[in-house]
Coordinates of C-alpha atoms in Angstrom, one line a residue:
M10 CA 115.2 81.3 133.2
I11 CA 113.8 84.1 135.4
Q12 CA 113.0 83.0 138.9
E13 CA 109.9 84.5 140.6
P14 CA 110.3 85.4 144.2
D15 CA 108.1 83.9 146.8
Y16 CA 105.9 86.5 148.5
E17 CA 102.5 87.2 149.7
T18 CA 100.1 88.8 147.3
L19 CA 99.2 92.4 148.2
A20 CA 96.6 94.6 146.9
P21 CA 98.2 97.3 144.8
V22 CA 98.3 100.8 146.2
W23 CA 99.2 103.5 143.8
K24 CA 100.7 107.0 144.3
G25 CA 98.4 109.8 143.1
W26 CA 101.4 112.2 142.3
A27 CA 103.3 109.5 140.4
V28 CA 100.2 108.6 138.3
L29 CA 99.7 112.2 137.5
T30 CA 103.3 112.5 136.1
V31 CA 103.0 109.2 134.2
F32 CA 100.0 110.7 132.5
L33 CA 100.8 114.6 132.2
F34 CA 104.3 114.5 130.6
P35 CA 103.5 111.9 127.9
A36 CA 100.0 113.6 127.2
T37 CA 101.8 116.9 126.5
G38 CA 103.0 115.1 123.2
G39 CA 99.2 114.8 122.4
L40 CA 98.5 118.4 123.4
L41 CA 101.4 119.5 121.0
F42 CA 99.9 117.4 118.1
G43 CA 96.6 119.0 118.6
Y44 CA 98.0 122.5 119.2
D45 CA 99.6 122.3 115.7
I46 CA 96.2 121.4 114.1
G47 CA 94.6 124.5 115.7
A48 CA 97.5 126.8 115.0
T49 CA 97.9 125.9 111.4
S50 CA 94.2 126.6 110.5
Y51 CA 94.8 130.3 111.4
V52 CA 98.5 130.5 110.0
L53 CA 97.3 129.2 106.7
N54 CA 94.9 132.2 106.4
Q55 CA 97.6 134.6 107.6
L56 CA 100.0 133.4 104.9
Q57 CA 97.5 134.4 102.2
S58 CA 97.3 138.0 103.4
E59 CA 99.6 140.8 102.3
D60 CA 98.8 142.7 105.6
D61 CA 99.0 139.7 108.0
S62 CA 101.8 137.5 106.6
G63 CA 104.8 139.6 107.1
V64 CA 106.6 137.9 104.3
T65 CA 107.2 138.6 100.7
W66 CA 106.0 135.3 99.4
W67 CA 102.4 135.6 100.6
H68 CA 101.1 135.8 97.1
D69 CA 102.7 132.4 96.3
V70 CA 100.6 131.0 98.8
E71 CA 97.5 132.8 98.0
K72 CA 97.5 131.7 94.3
S73 CA 98.6 128.1 94.7
S74 CA 96.0 125.5 96.1
L75 CA 99.0 123.0 96.0
I76 CA 101.0 125.2 98.6
Q77 CA 97.9 125.7 100.7
G78 CA 97.4 121.9 100.8
L79 CA 101.1 121.2 101.5
I80 CA 101.3 123.4 104.5
P81 CA 99.0 121.2 106.7
S82 CA 99.7 118.0 104.9
T83 CA 103.6 118.0 105.4
D84 CA 102.7 117.6 109.0
V85 CA 100.6 114.6 108.3
A86 CA 103.2 113.1 105.9
G87 CA 105.9 113.6 108.6
A88 CA 103.7 111.8 111.1
L89 CA 103.2 108.9 108.8
V90 CA 107.0 108.6 108.2
G91 CA 107.6 108.9 111.9
S92 CA 105.2 106.0 112.6
I93 CA 106.9 104.0 110.0
I94 CA 110.3 104.6 111.8
V95 CA 108.8 103.7 115.0
F96 CA 107.4 100.3 113.7
K97 CA 111.1 99.4 113.2
V98 CA 112.7 100.7 116.4
A99 CA 110.0 100.9 119.0
D100 CA 110.9 97.6 120.9
Q101 CA 114.5 98.5 120.7
I102 CA 114.5 102.0 122.1
G103 CA 111.4 101.8 124.5
R104 CA 108.6 104.1 125.0
R105 CA 110.3 106.8 127.1
R106 CA 113.1 107.3 124.4
E107 CA 110.3 107.6 121.8
M108 CA 108.7 110.5 123.7
Q109 CA 112.1 112.2 124.3
I110 CA 112.8 112.0 120.5
A111 CA 109.3 113.4 119.9
A112 CA 109.9 116.3 122.2
V113 CA 113.1 117.2 120.5
L114 CA 111.5 117.0 117.1
Y115 CA 108.7 119.2 118.2
L116 CA 111.2 121.7 119.6
V117 CA 113.4 121.8 116.4
G118 CA 110.4 121.9 114.1
A119 CA 108.8 124.8 116.1
I120 CA 112.1 126.8 116.1
F121 CA 112.5 126.4 112.3
E122 CA 108.8 127.3 111.7
M123 CA 109.5 130.6 113.4
V124 CA 112.9 131.0 111.4
S125 CA 110.9 130.6 108.2
S126 CA 109.1 133.9 108.8
N127 CA 112.3 135.8 107.9
S128 CA 110.9 138.7 105.9
S129 CA 114.1 139.0 103.8
W130 CA 113.7 135.6 102.4
G131 CA 112.0 134.8 98.9
A132 CA 109.4 132.0 98.4
G133 CA 112.0 129.4 97.6
L134 CA 113.9 129.6 100.8
G135 CA 111.0 130.6 103.1
L136 CA 108.6 127.8 101.9
T137 CA 111.4 125.2 101.9
V138 CA 112.3 125.9 105.6
L139 CA 108.6 125.9 106.4
F140 CA 107.8 122.7 104.7
A141 CA 111.0 121.0 106.2
A142 CA 110.2 122.3 109.7
R143 CA 106.6 121.0 109.5
F144 CA 107.8 117.7 108.3
L145 CA 110.2 117.4 111.4
Y146 CA 107.4 118.5 113.6
G147 CA 105.2 115.8 112.0
I148 CA 107.7 113.0 112.6
G149 CA 107.6 114.1 116.3
C150 CA 103.8 113.6 116.1
G151 CA 104.3 110.0 114.7
F152 CA 106.8 109.2 117.7
A153 CA 104.5 110.9 120.2
M154 CA 101.3 109.3 119.2
H155 CA 102.9 105.8 119.5
G156 CA 104.9 106.5 122.6
A157 CA 102.3 108.3 124.8
P158 CA 99.4 106.0 124.7
T159 CA 101.6 102.9 125.1
Y160 CA 103.6 104.4 127.9
I161 CA 100.4 105.5 129.7
A162 CA 98.6 102.1 129.3
E163 CA 101.7 100.1 130.5
M164 CA 102.3 102.4 133.5
A165 CA 98.8 103.3 134.7
P166 CA 96.7 101.2 137.2
S167 CA 94.2 99.1 135.3
E168 CA 91.1 100.6 136.9
I169 CA 91.9 104.1 135.6
R170 CA 94.0 103.1 132.5
G171 CA 90.9 103.8 130.2
T172 CA 90.3 107.2 131.9
L173 CA 94.0 108.3 131.4
V174 CA 94.3 107.1 127.8
A175 CA 91.0 108.8 126.9
L176 CA 92.2 111.9 128.8
K177 CA 95.2 111.9 126.5
E178 CA 92.8 112.3 123.6
A179 CA 91.2 115.2 125.6
M180 CA 94.7 116.8 125.7
I181 CA 94.8 116.7 121.9
V182 CA 91.6 118.6 121.9
V183 CA 92.9 121.0 124.5
G184 CA 95.9 121.7 122.2
M185 CA 93.5 122.3 119.4
V186 CA 91.5 124.8 121.4
L187 CA 94.8 126.4 122.5
G188 CA 96.0 126.7 118.9
Y189 CA 92.7 128.1 117.8
G190 CA 92.6 130.6 120.7
I191 CA 96.1 131.9 120.2
G192 CA 95.7 131.9 116.3
F193 CA 92.4 133.8 116.7
F194 CA 94.0 136.6 118.8
L195 CA 97.0 136.9 116.6
Q196 CA 95.3 136.5 113.2
H197 CA 95.5 140.1 112.2
E198 CA 98.9 141.0 113.6
S199 CA 101.4 141.3 110.7
G200 CA 104.0 138.3 110.8
A201 CA 102.5 137.1 114.1
W202 CA 102.0 133.6 112.8
K203 CA 105.6 132.9 113.8
F204 CA 104.6 133.5 117.5
T205 CA 101.6 131.2 116.9
Y206 CA 103.9 128.4 116.0
G207 CA 106.6 129.6 118.4
A208 CA 104.1 129.1 121.5
S209 CA 104.8 125.3 121.1
I210 CA 108.5 125.8 122.1
P211 CA 108.0 126.0 125.8
L212 CA 105.5 123.1 125.8
A213 CA 108.1 120.9 123.9
I214 CA 110.7 121.8 126.6
F215 CA 108.3 120.9 129.3
M216 CA 107.6 117.6 127.7
L217 CA 111.3 116.7 127.2
V218 CA 112.2 117.6 130.8
G219 CA 109.2 115.8 132.1
V220 CA 109.5 112.6 130.2
T221 CA 113.3 112.5 131.0
S222 CA 112.3 112.5 134.7
L223 CA 110.1 109.5 134.3
P224 CA 111.2 105.8 134.6
P225 CA 111.1 103.7 131.5
S226 CA 108.1 101.5 131.0
A227 CA 108.1 98.6 133.5
R228 CA 106.7 96.2 131.0
W229 CA 109.3 97.2 128.4
L230 CA 112.0 96.8 130.9
A231 CA 110.8 93.4 131.9
I232 CA 110.6 92.0 128.4
T233 CA 114.2 93.2 127.8
G234 CA 115.3 91.2 130.8
R235 CA 116.0 94.2 133.1
I236 CA 113.9 93.0 136.0
E237 CA 115.3 95.1 138.9
E238 CA 114.9 98.2 136.8
A239 CA 111.3 97.1 136.0
R240 CA 110.7 96.7 139.7
A241 CA 112.0 100.2 140.4
S242 CA 109.8 101.5 137.7
L243 CA 106.7 99.9 139.1
N244 CA 107.7 101.2 142.6
Y245 CA 107.6 104.7 141.2
V246 CA 103.9 104.3 140.7
Y247 CA 102.9 101.9 143.5
S248 CA 103.7 102.1 147.2
Q249 CA 102.4 98.6 147.6
G250 CA 101.9 95.6 145.3
A251 CA 104.5 96.2 142.8
D252 CA 106.1 92.7 143.3
D253 CA 102.6 91.1 142.6
I254 CA 102.4 93.1 139.4
L255 CA 105.8 92.3 138.3
S256 CA 105.2 88.6 139.0
D257 CA 102.2 88.7 136.6
I258 CA 104.3 90.4 133.9
I259 CA 107.2 87.9 134.2
E260 CA 104.6 84.9 134.2
Q261 CA 103.3 86.2 130.8
I262 CA 107.0 86.7 129.5
E263 CA 107.8 83.2 130.5
A264 CA 104.7 81.8 128.9
E265 CA 105.7 83.5 125.6
K266 CA 109.2 82.1 125.9
T267 CA 107.8 78.6 126.3
R268 CA 105.5 79.0 123.4
V269 CA 108.4 80.3 121.3
A270 CA 110.5 77.3 122.4
T271 CA 107.9 74.8 121.3
L272 CA 107.9 76.3 117.8
G273 CA 111.7 75.8 117.5
G274 CA 112.7 79.3 118.5
Q275 CA 110.5 81.3 116.2
A276 CA 110.0 84.8 117.6
A277 CA 106.6 86.4 117.7
S278 CA 105.5 88.3 114.6
L279 CA 102.7 90.8 114.5
F280 CA 101.2 89.0 111.7
D281 CA 101.1 85.5 113.4
A282 CA 97.7 83.8 113.3
R283 CA 97.4 84.0 117.2
Y284 CA 97.4 87.9 116.9
R285 CA 95.1 88.1 113.9
K286 CA 91.9 89.0 115.8
C287 CA 93.8 91.4 118.0
L288 CA 95.1 93.1 114.8
V289 CA 91.7 93.1 113.3
A290 CA 90.0 94.7 116.3
G291 CA 92.7 97.3 116.9
V292 CA 93.5 98.3 113.4
G293 CA 90.0 97.9 112.1
V294 CA 88.7 100.5 114.7
V295 CA 91.4 102.9 113.7
F296 CA 90.5 102.4 109.9
L297 CA 86.9 103.0 110.5
Q298 CA 87.6 106.0 112.6
Q299 CA 88.8 107.7 109.5
V300 CA 86.7 106.4 106.7
T301 CA 83.5 107.2 108.4
G302 CA 84.1 110.9 107.5
Q303 CA 85.6 112.6 110.5
P304 CA 88.3 114.5 108.6
S305 CA 85.9 115.4 105.7
I306 CA 83.0 116.5 107.9
L307 CA 85.3 118.9 109.8
Y308 CA 86.6 120.1 106.5
Y309 CA 83.1 120.9 105.1
A310 CA 82.0 122.4 108.6
N311 CA 83.9 125.5 107.8
T312 CA 81.9 126.1 104.7
I313 CA 78.6 125.7 106.5
F314 CA 79.6 127.9 109.4
K315 CA 80.6 130.6 106.9
E316 CA 77.3 130.6 105.3
A317 CA 75.6 130.7 108.7
G318 CA 77.7 133.9 109.5
M319 CA 79.9 132.1 112.1
S320 CA 83.2 131.7 110.2
S321 CA 85.2 134.0 112.3
Y322 CA 84.9 132.0 115.5
A323 CA 83.6 128.6 114.2
A324 CA 87.0 126.8 114.8
V325 CA 87.1 127.9 118.4
L326 CA 83.5 126.9 118.9
T327 CA 84.0 123.5 117.4
G328 CA 87.1 122.9 119.4
V329 CA 85.4 123.7 122.8
F330 CA 82.6 121.5 121.9
K331 CA 84.9 118.6 121.0
L332 CA 86.6 119.0 124.3
F333 CA 83.5 118.8 126.3
A334 CA 82.4 115.7 124.4
T335 CA 85.8 114.1 124.9
L336 CA 85.6 114.8 128.6
G337 CA 82.4 112.9 128.6
S338 CA 84.1 109.8 127.4
V339 CA 86.9 110.3 129.9
V340 CA 84.3 110.3 132.8
L341 CA 82.3 107.2 131.5
V342 CA 84.9 104.9 129.9
D343 CA 86.0 103.1 133.0
K344 CA 82.4 102.9 134.3
Y345 CA 80.7 101.6 131.2
G346 CA 83.5 100.2 129.2
R347 CA 84.9 100.6 125.7
R348 CA 82.3 98.7 123.7
F349 CA 79.4 100.5 125.1
L350 CA 80.8 104.0 124.4
L351 CA 81.7 102.8 120.9
F352 CA 78.2 101.6 120.4
V353 CA 76.7 104.9 121.7
G354 CA 79.1 107.2 119.9
V355 CA 78.9 105.5 116.5
S356 CA 75.1 105.2 116.8
V357 CA 74.9 108.9 117.3
M358 CA 77.2 109.4 114.4
L359 CA 75.0 107.2 112.2
V360 CA 71.8 109.1 113.2
A361 CA 73.5 112.5 112.4
L362 CA 74.8 111.2 109.0
V363 CA 71.3 109.9 108.0
V364 CA 69.8 113.3 109.0
M365 CA 72.5 115.2 107.0
T366 CA 72.2 113.0 104.0
A367 CA 68.4 113.6 103.8
T368 CA 68.9 117.4 104.6
F369 CA 71.6 117.8 101.9
A370 CA 69.2 116.4 99.2
G371 CA 68.6 119.4 96.9
Y372 CA 70.7 121.7 98.9
E373 CA 73.3 123.6 97.0
T374 CA 76.0 125.8 98.8
S375 CA 77.0 129.2 97.4
D376 CA 80.8 128.3 97.2
D377 CA 81.4 132.1 97.8
D378 CA 85.1 132.5 98.8
S379 CA 84.7 136.1 99.9
G380 CA 85.7 137.0 103.4
D381 CA 82.4 138.3 104.5
D382 CA 80.1 136.3 106.6
A383 CA 76.8 135.9 104.8
V384 CA 74.1 135.0 107.3
S385 CA 71.7 132.3 106.1
L386 CA 70.1 130.6 108.9
D387 CA 67.3 128.7 107.1
W388 CA 65.9 125.4 108.4
R389 CA 68.3 123.4 106.3
T390 CA 71.4 125.2 107.6
V391 CA 70.3 124.9 111.2
T392 CA 69.6 121.2 110.8
I393 CA 72.9 120.6 109.2
I394 CA 74.7 122.5 111.9
I395 CA 72.9 120.4 114.6
G396 CA 73.8 117.3 112.7
M397 CA 77.4 118.2 112.4
F398 CA 77.6 119.0 116.1
A399 CA 76.0 115.6 116.9
Y400 CA 78.3 113.9 114.6
I401 CA 81.4 115.5 116.3
G402 CA 79.9 114.7 119.7
G403 CA 79.4 111.1 118.9
Y404 CA 82.9 110.8 117.4
Q405 CA 84.5 112.3 120.4
L406 CA 82.6 110.1 122.8
G407 CA 83.5 106.9 120.9
F408 CA 85.9 106.6 118.1
G409 CA 88.1 109.6 119.1
P410 CA 89.4 108.4 122.4
I411 CA 88.4 104.7 122.3
A412 CA 90.4 103.8 119.2
W413 CA 93.6 105.0 120.8
L414 CA 92.7 103.2 124.1
L415 CA 92.0 99.8 122.3
I416 CA 95.2 99.8 120.3
S417 CA 97.3 100.5 123.4
E418 CA 95.8 97.6 125.5
V419 CA 94.6 94.6 123.2
F420 CA 98.0 93.6 121.9
P421 CA 100.4 91.3 123.9
L422 CA 103.4 92.7 125.3
E423 CA 105.9 91.0 122.9
V424 CA 104.3 92.7 119.8
R425 CA 102.7 95.7 121.4
G426 CA 105.4 98.1 120.0
Q427 CA 105.0 97.1 116.4
A428 CA 101.2 96.8 116.7
V429 CA 100.6 100.3 118.0
A430 CA 103.0 101.6 115.4
F431 CA 101.1 99.8 112.7
A432 CA 97.9 101.2 113.9
V433 CA 99.3 104.7 114.1
Q434 CA 100.5 104.3 110.5
N435 CA 97.0 103.3 109.4
N436 CA 95.5 106.3 111.3
F437 CA 97.8 108.9 109.6
A438 CA 97.7 107.1 106.1
W439 CA 93.9 106.9 106.0
N440 CA 93.4 110.4 107.4
L441 CA 95.7 111.6 104.5
V442 CA 93.7 109.5 101.9
V443 CA 90.2 110.5 103.1
S444 CA 91.3 114.3 103.2
L445 CA 92.8 114.2 99.7
L446 CA 90.0 112.1 98.1
Y447 CA 86.9 113.9 99.7
P448 CA 87.1 116.9 97.5
V449 CA 87.6 114.8 94.3
L450 CA 84.7 112.6 95.2
I451 CA 82.4 115.5 96.0
D452 CA 83.3 117.0 92.5
S453 CA 82.6 113.6 90.9
F454 CA 79.2 113.3 92.6
G455 CA 78.4 116.9 91.5
T456 CA 79.0 115.9 87.8
A457 CA 77.0 112.6 88.2
F458 CA 74.0 113.8 90.3
G459 CA 74.2 117.6 90.2
N460 CA 75.6 120.1 92.6
E461 CA 72.4 120.1 94.7
Y462 CA 72.9 116.3 95.4
K463 CA 76.7 115.9 95.6
Y464 CA 76.9 116.2 99.4
C465 CA 73.9 114.0 99.9
A466 CA 75.8 111.2 98.1
G467 CA 79.0 111.9 100.1
F468 CA 77.3 111.7 103.4
G469 CA 75.2 108.8 102.3
I470 CA 78.4 106.8 101.7
F471 CA 79.7 107.8 105.2
A472 CA 76.5 106.7 106.6
V473 CA 76.7 103.2 105.1
L474 CA 80.3 102.9 106.3
T475 CA 79.3 103.9 109.9
L476 CA 76.5 101.3 109.8
Y477 CA 79.2 98.7 109.0
A478 CA 81.3 100.2 111.8
L479 CA 78.4 99.1 114.3
I480 CA 78.4 95.6 112.9
F481 CA 82.2 95.5 113.0
I482 CA 82.3 96.6 116.8
Y483 CA 79.7 94.0 117.7
R484 CA 81.6 91.2 116.0
N485 CA 85.3 92.1 116.6
V486 CA 85.9 94.5 119.5
P487 CA 86.3 93.1 123.0
E488 CA 85.5 94.6 126.4
T489 CA 88.8 95.2 128.3
K490 CA 87.3 97.4 131.2
G491 CA 89.1 96.8 134.5
L492 CA 91.5 94.1 133.3
S493 CA 95.3 94.3 133.6
L494 CA 97.2 94.1 130.3
E495 CA 98.3 90.6 131.4
E496 CA 94.7 89.5 132.0
I497 CA 93.7 90.9 128.6
E498 CA 96.4 88.9 126.9
R499 CA 95.4 85.6 128.7
K500 CA 91.7 86.3 128.0
F501 CA 91.8 87.4 124.4
C502 CA 94.9 86.3 122.7
K503 CA 94.9 82.4 122.9
D504 CA 97.4 80.2 121.0
D505 CA 94.7 79.2 118.6
G506 CA 94.3 83.0 117.7
A507 CA 90.8 83.1 119.1
M508 CA 89.6 86.3 120.8
Y509 CA 86.5 86.1 123.1
K510 CA 84.3 88.8 124.2
A511 CA 84.8 90.0 127.8
D512 CA 82.0 90.0 130.3
A513 CA 80.8 93.7 130.5
E514 CA 80.2 93.5 134.2
A515 CA 83.1 93.7 136.6
G516 CA 81.4 91.0 138.9
E517 CA 81.7 88.4 136.2
R518 CA 85.5 88.9 135.8
D519 CA 88.2 86.8 137.4
N520 CA 88.2 87.8 141.1
S521 CA 91.8 87.0 141.4
S522 CA 92.8 90.1 139.3
L523 CA 95.9 91.6 140.6
L524 CA 95.0 95.1 139.3
G525 CA 91.3 95.1 139.8
S526 CA 89.1 97.3 141.9
N527 CA 91.1 96.3 145.1
S528 CA 93.9 98.7 144.2
V529 CA 93.7 102.0 146.0
V530 CA 95.3 105.5 145.6
Q531 CA 97.6 107.0 148.2

């Protein structure tokens, strides 16, 4: 039995430099995830060009839609595998070790992506090494996208936890913009795609060195019984009040032990009835994040931008816009709360989808694969472009950052590792499913309704799903703004499995919060 020390409660005071490191080094894992997305969009084009590829197997890429699909999707498949592995080992190895493994896999994957550009290799060897490298890099993404938000949520002061986890999403977008930028400047240099991929090597080293310098998560240390190490970990972040926070963590651990003892020693399982509504809220938001069209709309945006004469710089433009929209969420999330931003963001998505559904009625794209930009800015195209940017803005304000924030904070400590891993699995799995099914569905709609109505039907389905998402958020998603992780557990995860809506206003919360607005920065 762990004994709590007798001490006077002190308002937590956190160290600004320590909080910066607790955010920056883990968030570099998100930056590397985003960088690969941006970089690959240009690498894929280079690998289909005799002049730009610098390899003998460029024609194999150019003529095979399967290879063109495998180059980006092997990374997603690796991320899915990585999240499955994390589900099994997360609670054994801890958050910091996950991020160390992710950094090593990022580093090894990037090195072998460069190696695959060997101009003397044929298609068999070159593509095999490239696919293997991207699969390893993807496994690193799976580890990073679990470890980073969980570590940040468990170590950050509660009043800025939402800001920091949302800022981690912004780091993904920063990575995308960086990848787009480097890819854009190197796109016509023969064989330079290896340097586009290779630019992630110093970032991976930075992440590895950085996360190694951090202490393990205090909450993970506490649940594994390493109380003094947990105290030292909290002291890394707080100059005052660490003992109070540790006492609250211990209280929750002891409460869980008591509950387990009353059930005859049965350990907690993620799929226990008491966690069901937490699971529905967290995984449900991740599921809806994907099936409301985000992968597909970004996929189709390139076609629209090309017809508008903007294809050469559309990716960079979209990435910069996504970054500013995400920063809006970063600024507002701890002021207005998670539910409010989800409602606003998803409502904007819904309006944009309804507008695009109506505008696409009777609209037929040229499907011209030529490399020339054909300027065609009629009223429909302009309306669709505005609708797409509105959709992207709504997504980045709501679903983009808030989904990752919710899954990192709504689950109790004893199942948080498995729960976040399960949510990450769903994220990558549904992303893959939607991305693969979207072209098939659009072709089917074209056959059924005619080419001029196929996109109208597709976006109409996304609009209906987005409307359901609003209902789902209202019924299932709690407000967790300003609460410590232990307060969230006490408030929402009751023994009867009930989850209650939090009061949106800070003044209606429990004034005895250990990690509320009384904590200060030093």
